[in-house]
Amino acid sequence: MSVPRRRFLLLFAAVVLVVAGVVAYFADSDPDGLDAVTQQGCTVVQTEEGERLEGRCIAQNAADHPFAGGPLADYTVGGDDRWTGVAGVIGAVVTLAAAGSLFWGLRRRNGGV
């Protein structure tokens, strides 16, 4: 790999990690647009078991994702909101590694077939 390409890739990775680590702290914990739309027609009621939706809306049919209890669920590390940036960096590293592996495996090679 040429030096300019390696320098570009390292700079790109550094920028991705900084953005993932810093911007993640500014993420809003309120429901996003999709959540807000699916909750139209319902009201959220606090009960002893937690939140419950009353009324008729699409969100009443929603279920937790199988990985909802995972270590990086809800963009946190272990459910701790103070580690949102770390979760962003971990996600960026995993994504960069997966994409890099895919591109490396599919790259055009000189010679051969």
C-alpha positions as CSV (number, residue, x, y, z in Angstrom):
1,M,0.0,0.0,0.0
2,S,1.4,3.4,-0.9
3,V,2.3,5.9,1.7
4,P,-0.4,8.5,0.7
5,R,-3.1,5.9,0.7
6,R,-2.0,4.6,4.1
7,R,-1.9,8.2,5.4
8,F,-5.4,8.9,4.0
9,L,-6.8,5.7,5.6
10,L,-5.2,6.4,9.0
11,L,-6.5,10.0,8.9
12,F,-10.0,8.8,7.8
13,A,-10.0,6.3,10.7
14,A,-8.9,8.9,13.2
15,V,-11.6,11.3,12.1
16,V,-14.3,8.6,12.3
17,L,-13.2,7.7,15.8
18,V,-13.2,11.3,17.0
19,V,-16.6,12.0,15.5
20,A,-18.0,8.7,16.9
21,G,-16.6,9.4,20.3
22,V,-17.5,13.1,20.6
23,V,-20.8,13.4,18.6
24,A,-22.3,10.4,20.5
25,Y,-22.4,12.5,23.6
26,F,-24.8,15.0,21.9
27,A,-27.2,12.2,20.9
28,D,-30.8,12.9,22.1
29,S,-32.2,10.3,24.4
30,D,-35.8,11.2,23.6
31,P,-37.6,9.1,21.0
32,D,-36.6,9.8,17.4
33,G,-39.0,10.5,14.6
34,L,-39.9,6.9,13.9
35,D,-40.7,6.3,17.6
36,A,-42.7,9.5,17.8
37,V,-44.8,8.5,14.7
38,T,-45.4,5.0,15.9
39,Q,-46.7,6.3,19.3
40,Q,-49.2,8.7,17.8
41,G,-52.6,7.8,19.2
42,C,-51.2,6.5,22.4
43,T,-50.2,8.0,25.7
44,V,-47.4,6.7,27.9
45,V,-48.5,5.8,31.4
46,Q,-46.1,5.0,34.2
47,T,-47.0,1.8,36.2
48,E,-45.2,-0.2,38.8
49,E,-43.9,-2.5,36.1
50,G,-42.6,0.4,34.0
51,E,-44.1,2.3,31.1
52,R,-47.3,1.2,29.3
53,L,-49.0,2.6,26.2
54,E,-52.7,3.3,26.4
55,G,-54.8,4.0,23.3
56,R,-54.4,2.6,19.8
57,C,-51.0,3.0,18.0
58,I,-48.5,1.0,16.1
59,A,-46.0,1.0,19.0
60,Q,-48.3,-1.3,21.0
61,N,-47.2,-4.2,18.7
62,A,-43.5,-3.4,19.3
63,A,-41.2,-5.9,21.0
64,D,-37.7,-5.6,22.3
65,H,-34.9,-6.7,20.0
66,P,-33.2,-10.0,20.8
67,F,-30.0,-8.1,21.7
68,A,-31.8,-5.4,23.8
69,G,-30.0,-6.7,26.9
70,G,-26.6,-6.7,25.3
71,P,-23.6,-4.8,26.5
72,L,-23.9,-2.1,23.8
73,A,-27.8,-1.8,23.8
74,D,-29.2,1.7,23.5
75,Y,-25.9,3.2,22.5
76,T,-24.4,2.7,26.0
77,V,-21.9,0.4,27.5
78,G,-23.6,-1.8,30.1
79,G,-26.6,0.6,30.2
80,D,-24.5,3.5,31.6
81,D,-25.3,6.7,29.7
82,R,-21.9,8.2,30.6
83,W,-20.2,5.7,28.2
84,T,-22.1,6.7,25.1
85,G,-19.0,7.9,23.4
86,V,-17.2,4.6,24.1
87,A,-20.1,2.7,22.6
88,G,-19.8,5.0,19.5
89,V,-16.1,4.3,19.2
90,I,-16.6,0.5,19.6
91,G,-19.3,0.6,16.9
92,A,-17.1,2.6,14.6
93,V,-14.2,0.2,15.1
94,V,-16.4,-2.8,14.4
95,T,-17.8,-1.1,11.3
96,L,-14.4,-0.1,10.0
97,A,-13.0,-3.6,10.6
98,A,-16.0,-5.2,8.9
99,A,-15.9,-2.9,5.9
100,G,-12.1,-3.1,5.6
101,S,-12.2,-6.8,5.7
102,L,-14.9,-6.9,3.1
103,F,-13.1,-4.5,0.8
104,W,-9.7,-6.2,1.3
105,G,-11.3,-9.6,0.4
106,L,-13.0,-8.2,-2.7
107,R,-10.2,-6.0,-4.0
108,R,-8.9,-6.5,-7.5
109,R,-5.6,-8.3,-7.5
110,N,-2.9,-7.8,-10.1
111,G,-2.1,-11.0,-12.1
112,G,-4.0,-14.2,-11.8
113,V,-7.5,-14.5,-13.2
